[in-house]
Coordinates of C-alpha atoms and ligand atoms in Angstrom, one line a residue:
M1 CA -12.2 -19.8 26.6
S2 CA -12.9 -18.2 23.3
R3 CA -14.7 -19.7 20.7
Y4 CA -12.0 -19.2 18.2
D5 CA -8.5 -20.8 17.9
A6 CA -6.9 -18.1 16.1
L7 CA -7.4 -14.5 15.7
V8 CA -6.4 -12.3 12.4
I9 CA -6.6 -8.6 12.6
G10 CA -7.0 -7.1 9.0
A11 CA -8.6 -8.8 5.7
G12 CA -5.9 -7.5 3.4
Y13 CA -3.4 -10.2 1.7
A14 CA -1.8 -11.0 4.8
G15 CA -5.0 -11.5 7.0
A16 CA -6.8 -13.3 4.3
V17 CA -4.0 -15.7 3.1
A18 CA -3.3 -16.5 6.8
A19 CA -6.9 -17.0 8.0
R20 CA -7.4 -19.4 5.2
R21 CA -4.3 -21.4 5.9
L22 CA -5.1 -21.5 9.6
A23 CA -8.3 -23.1 8.6
E24 CA -7.9 -25.0 6.0
D25 CA -4.6 -26.5 6.7
G26 CA -4.6 -26.1 10.6
G27 CA -8.3 -27.0 11.1
K28 CA -8.3 -24.0 13.3
K29 CA -11.7 -21.7 13.8
V30 CA -10.5 -18.3 12.8
L31 CA -11.9 -15.1 13.7
V32 CA -11.0 -12.2 11.2
L33 CA -11.3 -8.6 12.4
E34 CA -11.7 -5.9 9.7
R35 CA -12.2 -2.3 10.2
R36 CA -13.2 -1.3 7.1
P37 CA -16.6 -2.4 5.7
H38 CA -15.2 -4.5 3.0
V39 CA -12.2 -7.2 2.8
G40 CA -9.3 -6.9 0.5
G41 CA -7.5 -4.3 2.3
N42 CA -5.6 -1.8 -0.3
A43 CA -6.1 -4.3 -3.3
Y44 CA -10.3 -3.7 -2.6
D45 CA -12.2 -3.1 -6.1
C46 CA -15.6 -2.3 -6.5
P47 CA -17.6 -0.9 -9.5
D48 CA -18.2 2.8 -9.0
K49 CA -21.5 5.0 -9.6
A50 CA -20.8 4.7 -13.4
G51 CA -20.2 1.1 -13.1
V52 CA -16.6 1.1 -13.8
L53 CA -14.5 -1.3 -12.1
I54 CA -12.1 0.8 -9.9
H55 CA -9.2 0.4 -7.4
Q56 CA -10.7 2.5 -4.5
Y57 CA -7.2 2.8 -2.6
G58 CA -4.8 2.9 -5.9
P59 CA -3.9 1.0 -9.2
H60 CA -3.0 -2.7 -8.4
I61 CA -1.3 -5.0 -10.8
F62 CA -0.4 -8.6 -9.7
H63 CA 3.1 -9.7 -10.5
T64 CA 5.4 -12.4 -9.1
N65 CA 8.4 -14.9 -10.1
D66 CA 7.3 -17.0 -7.0
R67 CA 5.4 -20.1 -8.1
R68 CA 3.9 -21.1 -5.0
V69 CA 2.5 -17.4 -4.6
F70 CA 1.0 -17.6 -7.9
D71 CA -0.2 -21.3 -7.5
Y72 CA -1.7 -20.3 -4.2
L73 CA -3.9 -17.5 -5.2
S74 CA -4.6 -19.1 -8.3
R75 CA -7.0 -21.4 -6.2
F76 CA -9.2 -18.3 -5.6
T77 CA -9.1 -16.7 -9.1
G78 CA -8.6 -17.0 -12.6
W79 CA -6.4 -14.3 -14.5
R80 CA -6.7 -12.0 -17.1
R81 CA -3.4 -11.8 -19.3
Y82 CA -2.2 -8.1 -18.7
Q83 CA 1.2 -6.6 -18.9
H84 CA 1.3 -3.3 -17.5
R85 CA 2.8 -0.4 -19.6
V86 CA 3.8 3.0 -18.4
I87 CA 4.7 6.2 -20.2
A88 CA 5.8 9.3 -18.9
N89 CA 4.1 12.6 -20.0
L90 CA 6.2 15.6 -19.6
P91 CA 6.7 18.9 -21.4
R92 CA 8.8 18.8 -24.3
D93 CA 11.9 20.6 -23.7
N94 CA 13.9 20.1 -27.0
P95 CA 12.2 20.9 -30.2
E96 CA 14.9 19.2 -32.2
V97 CA 14.1 16.0 -31.2
I98 CA 11.6 13.7 -32.6
P99 CA 10.4 11.6 -30.0
V100 CA 9.0 7.9 -30.3
G101 CA 5.9 8.9 -29.0
K102 CA 3.5 11.2 -30.4
T103 CA 3.6 14.9 -29.2
T104 CA 0.6 17.0 -28.3
D105 CA 0.6 20.6 -26.7
G106 CA 4.2 20.8 -26.5
R107 CA 4.3 17.6 -24.2
F108 CA 6.1 14.4 -25.1
F109 CA 5.9 10.7 -24.0
F110 CA 8.4 8.0 -23.5
P111 CA 8.2 4.3 -22.0
V112 CA 8.8 4.2 -18.2
P113 CA 11.1 2.4 -17.1
F114 CA 13.5 4.6 -19.3
N115 CA 14.8 2.3 -22.0
L116 CA 16.6 2.1 -25.1
D117 CA 13.5 3.8 -26.9
S118 CA 12.8 6.1 -24.5
M119 CA 16.6 7.0 -24.9
K120 CA 16.0 7.6 -28.8
A121 CA 12.6 10.1 -27.8
A122 CA 15.0 11.9 -25.6
F123 CA 18.2 12.0 -27.9
G124 CA 16.9 11.6 -31.3
E125 CA 16.9 8.5 -33.5
K126 CA 20.5 8.5 -34.4
E127 CA 22.2 10.0 -31.2
G128 CA 19.7 7.8 -28.9
A129 CA 20.8 4.9 -30.5
R130 CA 24.5 5.8 -30.2
L131 CA 24.0 6.4 -26.4
G132 CA 21.8 3.3 -26.0
Q133 CA 25.0 1.3 -27.3
K134 CA 27.2 3.1 -25.1
L135 CA 25.2 2.0 -22.1
L136 CA 25.1 -1.6 -23.5
D137 CA 29.0 -1.3 -23.8
A138 CA 29.0 -0.2 -20.1
Y139 CA 27.0 -2.7 -18.3
P140 CA 27.6 -5.8 -20.6
A141 CA 26.4 -8.1 -18.0
Q142 CA 23.2 -6.3 -16.8
S143 CA 20.0 -6.0 -18.2
Q144 CA 19.2 -3.1 -15.9
V145 CA 21.0 -0.3 -14.0
T146 CA 19.4 1.7 -11.3
I147 CA 19.3 5.6 -11.6
L148 CA 21.7 5.8 -8.6
E149 CA 24.2 3.4 -10.1
L150 CA 24.4 5.2 -13.4
R151 CA 24.8 8.5 -11.6
Q152 CA 28.1 7.1 -10.4
N153 CA 29.3 6.5 -13.7
P154 CA 32.4 8.6 -14.4
D155 CA 32.2 8.7 -17.9
P156 CA 30.9 12.0 -19.1
E157 CA 28.3 11.1 -21.7
I158 CA 27.0 8.4 -19.4
A159 CA 26.6 11.1 -16.8
A160 CA 24.8 13.2 -19.3
I161 CA 22.6 10.2 -19.6
A162 CA 22.2 9.9 -15.8
D163 CA 21.4 13.3 -15.4
Y164 CA 18.8 13.7 -18.3
V165 CA 17.2 10.3 -16.9
Y166 CA 17.3 11.7 -13.1
G167 CA 15.9 15.0 -14.3
H168 CA 13.2 13.9 -16.3
V169 CA 12.1 10.8 -14.7
F170 CA 13.1 10.6 -11.0
V171 CA 13.9 13.8 -9.2
H172 CA 10.3 15.6 -9.5
Y173 CA 8.1 12.4 -9.5
T174 CA 10.1 11.3 -6.1
M175 CA 9.7 14.7 -4.7
K176 CA 5.9 14.5 -5.3
Q177 CA 5.8 11.1 -3.9
W178 CA 8.0 11.5 -1.1
G179 CA 8.8 14.9 -0.5
Q180 CA 12.5 14.1 -0.9
T181 CA 14.9 13.5 -3.7
P182 CA 16.0 10.2 -4.7
E183 CA 19.1 10.1 -2.9
E184 CA 17.2 10.8 0.6
I185 CA 15.1 7.8 0.2
D186 CA 15.8 4.4 0.6
P187 CA 17.8 3.2 -2.6
A188 CA 15.5 0.1 -2.8
T189 CA 12.5 2.6 -3.9
T190 CA 14.0 4.0 -7.0
A191 CA 15.6 0.5 -7.9
R192 CA 11.9 -0.7 -8.4
V193 CA 11.8 1.4 -11.5
P194 CA 15.5 0.9 -12.9
V195 CA 17.0 2.0 -16.4
R196 CA 16.4 -0.9 -18.7
L197 CA 19.0 -1.8 -21.1
S198 CA 16.9 -3.2 -23.7
T199 CA 13.6 -2.1 -25.3
D200 CA 11.3 -3.9 -23.1
P201 CA 8.5 -1.7 -22.6
R202 CA 7.0 -3.4 -19.7
Y203 CA 6.9 -2.0 -16.3
F204 CA 7.1 -5.5 -14.8
Q205 CA 9.2 -8.2 -16.1
D206 CA 8.0 -11.4 -13.6
A207 CA 7.1 -14.4 -15.2
Y208 CA 3.5 -14.4 -13.7
Q209 CA 1.5 -11.0 -14.4
G210 CA -2.2 -10.4 -14.7
M211 CA -5.1 -9.0 -12.9
P212 CA -8.0 -11.1 -11.1
L213 CA -10.3 -12.4 -13.7
E214 CA -13.4 -10.8 -11.9
G215 CA -11.1 -8.3 -9.8
Y216 CA -9.5 -8.4 -6.4
T217 CA -12.5 -8.7 -4.1
P218 CA -14.1 -11.6 -5.5
M219 CA -10.8 -13.2 -5.2
F220 CA -10.8 -12.3 -1.0
Q221 CA -14.1 -13.3 -0.7
R222 CA -13.4 -16.9 -2.0
M223 CA -10.2 -17.1 0.2
L224 CA -12.3 -16.1 3.1
D225 CA -15.3 -18.3 2.2
H226 CA -14.4 -21.3 4.7
P227 CA -16.7 -22.9 7.0
D228 CA -14.2 -22.4 9.9
I229 CA -13.5 -18.7 9.1
T230 CA -15.6 -15.9 10.5
V231 CA -15.3 -12.7 9.1
E232 CA -16.6 -9.0 11.1
L233 CA -16.3 -6.2 8.9
G234 CA -16.5 -2.9 10.4
R235 CA -14.7 -4.1 13.6
D236 CA -11.7 -2.1 15.0
A237 CA -10.1 -5.1 16.8
L238 CA -8.1 -2.4 19.1
E239 CA -11.4 -2.0 20.9
R240 CA -11.5 -5.6 21.7
L241 CA -7.7 -6.4 22.2
E242 CA -6.0 -6.2 25.4
L243 CA -2.3 -6.6 25.5
A244 CA -0.6 -6.8 29.1
D245 CA 2.4 -8.5 30.3
G246 CA 2.8 -10.6 27.6
A247 CA -0.8 -12.0 27.4
V248 CA -3.5 -11.3 25.2
K249 CA -7.1 -10.7 25.8
L250 CA -10.0 -10.7 23.6
D251 CA -12.9 -9.3 24.8
G252 CA -11.7 -9.6 28.5
E253 CA -11.0 -13.2 28.2
P254 CA -7.3 -14.7 27.6
F255 CA -6.6 -15.4 24.1
T256 CA -3.7 -18.1 23.8
G257 CA -4.1 -18.9 20.1
P258 CA -2.3 -17.4 17.4
V259 CA -2.9 -13.7 16.9
I260 CA -1.8 -12.5 13.5
Y261 CA -1.9 -8.7 13.4
T262 CA -1.7 -6.8 10.1
G263 CA -2.6 -3.4 11.2
Q264 CA 0.1 -0.5 12.4
A265 CA 2.7 -1.4 14.9
D266 CA 2.6 1.8 16.7
E267 CA -1.2 2.0 16.7
L268 CA -1.0 -1.6 18.3
F269 CA 1.1 0.0 21.0
S270 CA -0.9 3.2 21.9
F271 CA 2.0 5.3 19.9
R272 CA 3.9 4.5 23.2
F273 CA 7.4 5.4 21.3
G274 CA 5.7 8.1 18.9
P275 CA 4.3 7.9 15.7
L276 CA 5.8 5.9 12.8
P277 CA 6.1 8.2 9.7
Y278 CA 4.1 7.4 6.6
R279 CA 3.1 8.7 3.4
T280 CA -0.8 8.9 2.5
L281 CA -2.4 9.3 -0.6
D282 CA -5.3 11.6 -2.1
F283 CA -6.8 10.1 -5.0
G284 CA -9.0 12.2 -7.3
F285 CA -11.6 9.9 -9.6
E286 CA -12.9 11.4 -12.6
T287 CA -15.5 9.8 -14.7
L288 CA -15.8 10.9 -18.2
E289 CA -18.1 10.3 -21.1
R290 CA -15.8 8.7 -23.4
D291 CA -14.4 5.3 -24.2
C292 CA -10.7 6.0 -23.5
F293 CA -8.7 9.0 -21.8
Q294 CA -5.3 7.5 -22.2
T295 CA -3.3 5.0 -24.3
H296 CA -1.9 3.3 -21.5
G297 CA -2.9 1.8 -18.1
T298 CA -1.1 4.3 -16.3
V299 CA 0.7 7.9 -17.4
N300 CA 3.3 9.2 -15.0
Y301 CA 3.8 12.9 -14.8
T302 CA 7.6 13.1 -14.0
V303 CA 8.2 16.5 -14.3
D304 CA 5.3 18.7 -13.4
E305 CA 1.6 18.6 -12.1
P306 CA 0.8 18.0 -8.6
Y307 CA -0.2 14.6 -9.2
T308 CA 2.3 11.7 -9.9
R309 CA 0.3 9.6 -12.1
I310 CA -3.1 9.1 -13.7
T311 CA -4.5 5.5 -14.1
E312 CA -7.3 4.5 -16.3
F313 CA -8.8 1.4 -15.1
K314 CA -10.3 0.0 -18.0
H315 CA -7.0 -0.5 -19.4
L316 CA -6.0 -2.9 -16.4
T317 CA -9.2 -4.8 -16.2
G318 CA -10.1 -5.0 -19.6
Q319 CA -13.8 -4.0 -18.8
I320 CA -15.8 -3.5 -21.9
L321 CA -18.1 -0.4 -21.4
P322 CA -18.6 2.2 -24.4
G323 CA -18.9 5.5 -23.8
I324 CA -17.7 5.8 -20.3
T325 CA -14.5 5.4 -18.6
T326 CA -13.2 6.4 -15.1
I327 CA -9.5 7.7 -14.5
M328 CA -7.4 8.5 -11.1
K329 CA -5.0 11.0 -10.1
E330 CA -2.7 10.0 -7.2
Y331 CA -1.4 13.1 -5.1
S332 CA 0.8 12.1 -2.3
R333 CA 1.7 13.9 1.4
A334 CA 2.5 13.3 4.6
Y335 CA 0.4 11.0 6.7
T336 CA -0.8 13.1 9.9
G337 CA -2.8 10.3 11.6
A338 CA -6.0 12.5 10.9
E339 CA -9.4 10.5 11.1
G340 CA -10.0 8.9 7.7
E341 CA -6.3 9.0 6.2
I342 CA -4.5 5.6 5.5
P343 CA -0.8 5.0 5.6
Y344 CA -0.2 3.8 2.5
Y345 CA 3.7 4.0 2.4
A346 CA 6.2 3.4 5.1
I347 CA 8.9 5.9 4.9
I348 CA 11.9 3.4 5.3
N349 CA 15.3 4.9 6.7
P350 CA 17.8 4.0 9.5
E351 CA 16.0 6.3 11.9
N352 CA 12.3 5.1 11.0
N353 CA 13.5 1.5 11.1
A354 CA 14.9 1.9 14.6
L355 CA 11.6 3.5 16.0
Y356 CA 9.9 0.0 14.5
G357 CA 12.3 -2.1 16.1
K358 CA 11.2 -0.7 19.4
Y359 CA 7.6 -1.8 18.4
K360 CA 8.8 -5.0 17.3
A361 CA 10.9 -5.8 20.2
L362 CA 7.6 -5.0 22.2
A363 CA 5.7 -7.4 20.2
E364 CA 7.9 -9.8 20.8
Q365 CA 7.2 -10.1 24.5
Y366 CA 3.9 -11.5 23.4
P367 CA 4.6 -15.2 22.2
N368 CA 1.4 -15.7 20.4
L369 CA 1.4 -12.1 18.5
H370 CA 2.9 -12.1 15.3
L371 CA 3.1 -9.0 13.3
L372 CA 2.6 -9.6 9.2
G373 CA 2.1 -7.0 6.6
R374 CA 3.0 -3.8 5.1
L375 CA 1.9 -1.8 7.8
A376 CA 2.8 -4.3 10.7
E377 CA 6.0 -4.9 9.7
Y378 CA 6.7 -1.4 8.6
K379 CA 8.0 -2.7 5.0
Y380 CA 7.4 -1.6 1.2
Y381 CA 5.8 -5.5 0.0
N382 CA 4.3 -5.9 -3.1
M383 CA 1.1 -7.9 -3.1
D384 CA 3.2 -11.3 -4.2
A385 CA 5.8 -10.5 -1.2
I386 CA 3.4 -10.3 1.3
T387 CA 1.2 -13.4 0.1
A388 CA 4.9 -15.3 0.4
K389 CA 5.2 -14.0 3.9
A390 CA 2.2 -15.1 5.0
L391 CA 2.4 -18.4 3.7
E392 CA 5.8 -18.8 5.5
L393 CA 4.3 -17.7 8.8
T394 CA 1.6 -19.9 8.5
D395 CA 3.9 -22.7 7.6
R396 CA 6.0 -22.1 10.9
L397 CA 2.8 -21.8 12.9
L398 CA 1.5 -25.1 11.6
E399 CA 4.8 -27.1 11.9
K400 CA 5.0 -26.1 15.5
E401 CA 1.9 -28.1 16.2
Ligands
LIG501 P1 -3.4 -4.0 3.8 O1 -4.0 -4.4 2.5 O2 -3.2 -2.4 4.2 O3 -4.2 -4.5 4.8 C1 -4.6 -4.3 6.0 C2 -5.9 -4.5 6.6 O4 -5.9 -4.2 7.9 C3 -6.6 -3.1 6.2 O5 -7.8 -4.0 5.6 C4 -6.8 -2.4 7.5 O6 -8.1 -2.0 7.7 C5 -7.1 -3.7 8.5 N1 -6.7 -3.0 9.9 C6 -5.8 -2.2 10.2 N2 -5.9 -2.2 11.7 C7 -6.9 -2.7 12.1 C8 -7.9 -2.7 13.3 N3 -7.0 -2.1 14.6 N4 -8.7 -3.7 13.3 C9 -9.2 -4.3 12.3 N5 -8.7 -4.1 11.1 C10 -7.6 -3.3 10.9 N6 1.2 -4.4 -4.9 C11 1.7 -5.1 -6.0 O7 1.8 -6.0 -6.1 N7 1.3 -4.6 -7.3 C12 0.5 -3.1 -7.4 O8 0.4 -2.6 -8.6 C13 0.5 -2.5 -6.1 N8 0.2 -1.2 -6.1 C14 -0.1 -0.3 -5.0 C15 -0.6 0.9 -5.1 C16 -0.9 1.6 -4.0 C17 -1.2 3.3 -4.3 C18 -0.4 1.2 -2.7 C19 -0.6 1.8 -1.7 C20 -0.1 -0.2 -2.8 C21 0.1 -1.0 -3.9 N9 0.6 -2.2 -4.0 C22 0.9 -3.0 -5.1 C23 0.9 -3.1 -2.5 C24 -0.5 -3.5 -2.1 O9 -1.4 -3.0 -1.8 C25 0.2 -4.4 -0.8 O10 1.1 -5.2 -0.7 C26 -0.9 -5.2 0.1 O11 -2.2 -4.2 0.2 C27 -0.4 -5.4 1.6 O12 -1.4 -6.3 2.2 P2 -1.5 -6.0 3.8 O13 -2.5 -7.0 4.1 O14 -0.2 -6.1 4.4 O15 -2.0 -4.6 4.3
LIG502 N1 9.7 6.8 -9.8 C1 10.2 7.9 -10.1 N2 9.5 8.2 -11.7 C2 8.4 7.5 -12.1 C3 8.3 6.2 -11.5 C4 9.0 5.8 -10.2 O1 10.9 8.6 -9.9 O2 8.2 7.6 -13.0 C5 10.3 6.4 -8.4 C6 9.6 6.9 -7.1 O3 10.5 7.5 -6.3 C7 8.8 5.9 -6.7 C8 9.5 4.7 -6.9 O4 10.2 5.1 -8.3 O5 8.2 6.2 -5.6 C9 9.2 3.4 -7.2 O6 7.9 3.5 -8.3 P1 6.5 2.5 -8.3 O7 6.1 2.7 -9.4 O8 7.2 1.2 -8.0 O9 5.9 2.9 -7.0 P2 4.5 2.5 -6.5 O10 3.7 1.9 -7.6 O11 4.8 1.4 -5.3 O12 3.7 3.6 -6.0

């Protein structure tokens, strides 16, 4: 018999929330195995060599409309009020137009999501205002419209706006990010960044938005700091786990308590049906001897440059550190499974979902095994969505008792 009542694999949002609930609300002794040398999964942050608080695996901004999620996480962190704003930085191709943003070196800027101010930057004050009104009239009951929806509009002027936004915001960025056009990827992905029928410049419109006051990592440390939770870092669970004939073994012993697995589903079953496709990212960090590099937390390079976006962390974290700043460029490419690569984004389409379904069906043969998380469920979850899923799963597990 194991010393533990529950096993959690992975110490990101899915694993940490589940472990805390099983220990605190279920009175279980929980073992958490995490392959990386730290907790937090992809939300992990830490100071870099220059002392700038960075997000090692890409910029993370918390936002949610889910009160339960916000309240739950708020037990482990205070929040810095922060509303993310993003601008597009692109080559200026219309010298007649006076953009809203400042122009430098033949480039210009407008808010992303593309909104009524972006419209003026693109088409000029007067024409932009007229076209903006036209959009408002065309979609009177909506506060936003997706680019794919806008492209269906038969009105020639609206079609021209759609072409502009498609060409200047979506097509090149999406090709860089996914290696595919907006039509080829899951429509829910581009719908994350709609065209806004307002001047709201915020990237997210959720009721609760912010950054953990001391960073994400301390929030995870507090969540996992419970007398009935043991966290082992640098431990690959797959070296200790055996799955056969509907039964789970840990270190060679039968394990009958709940097993919550938050890693890749294909890897759990030795890629039996073939690997699930993912996109990975390369991050280019640069520390610069100046107070500030850019005007916004994130600047999207929507038309040119090999990277998709540059994030300057000090805008997000509010860290005051004169004379030094760290920025990060994101380069996306296909995940190959090579040593050290991280599968960041599931590539959601019917074929890949069907392949995932085979792994899910296999997992269902193990009554005490639960797949949870962005990797394990092959989903494009934000931090709040996976927190909600972890709360729901543990609700069900705790109810059963
Ligand atoms: P993960 O964070 O991936 O955690 C899984 C953990 O399991 C990892 O630590 C991994 O090492 C561990 N693991 C896997 N296999 C094993 C094994 N065999 N043994 C032991 N451990 C194992 N969301 C937002 O809400 N806002 C944002 O601004 C935002 N920005 C993002 C930017 C980028 C570039 C990316 C990639 C994601 C972003 N997200 C954002 C999404 C966010 O990262 C996820 O919602 C969240 O990290 C999912 O948590 P998780 O626990 O499912 O997965
Ligand atoms: N997108 C785009 N241009 C942008 C921003 C986003 O084409 O300036 C598209 C792109 O396909 C991207 C998707 O919208 O993958 C979702 O963007 P989001 O910023 O939500 O992506 P994430 O932060 O999850 O990488």
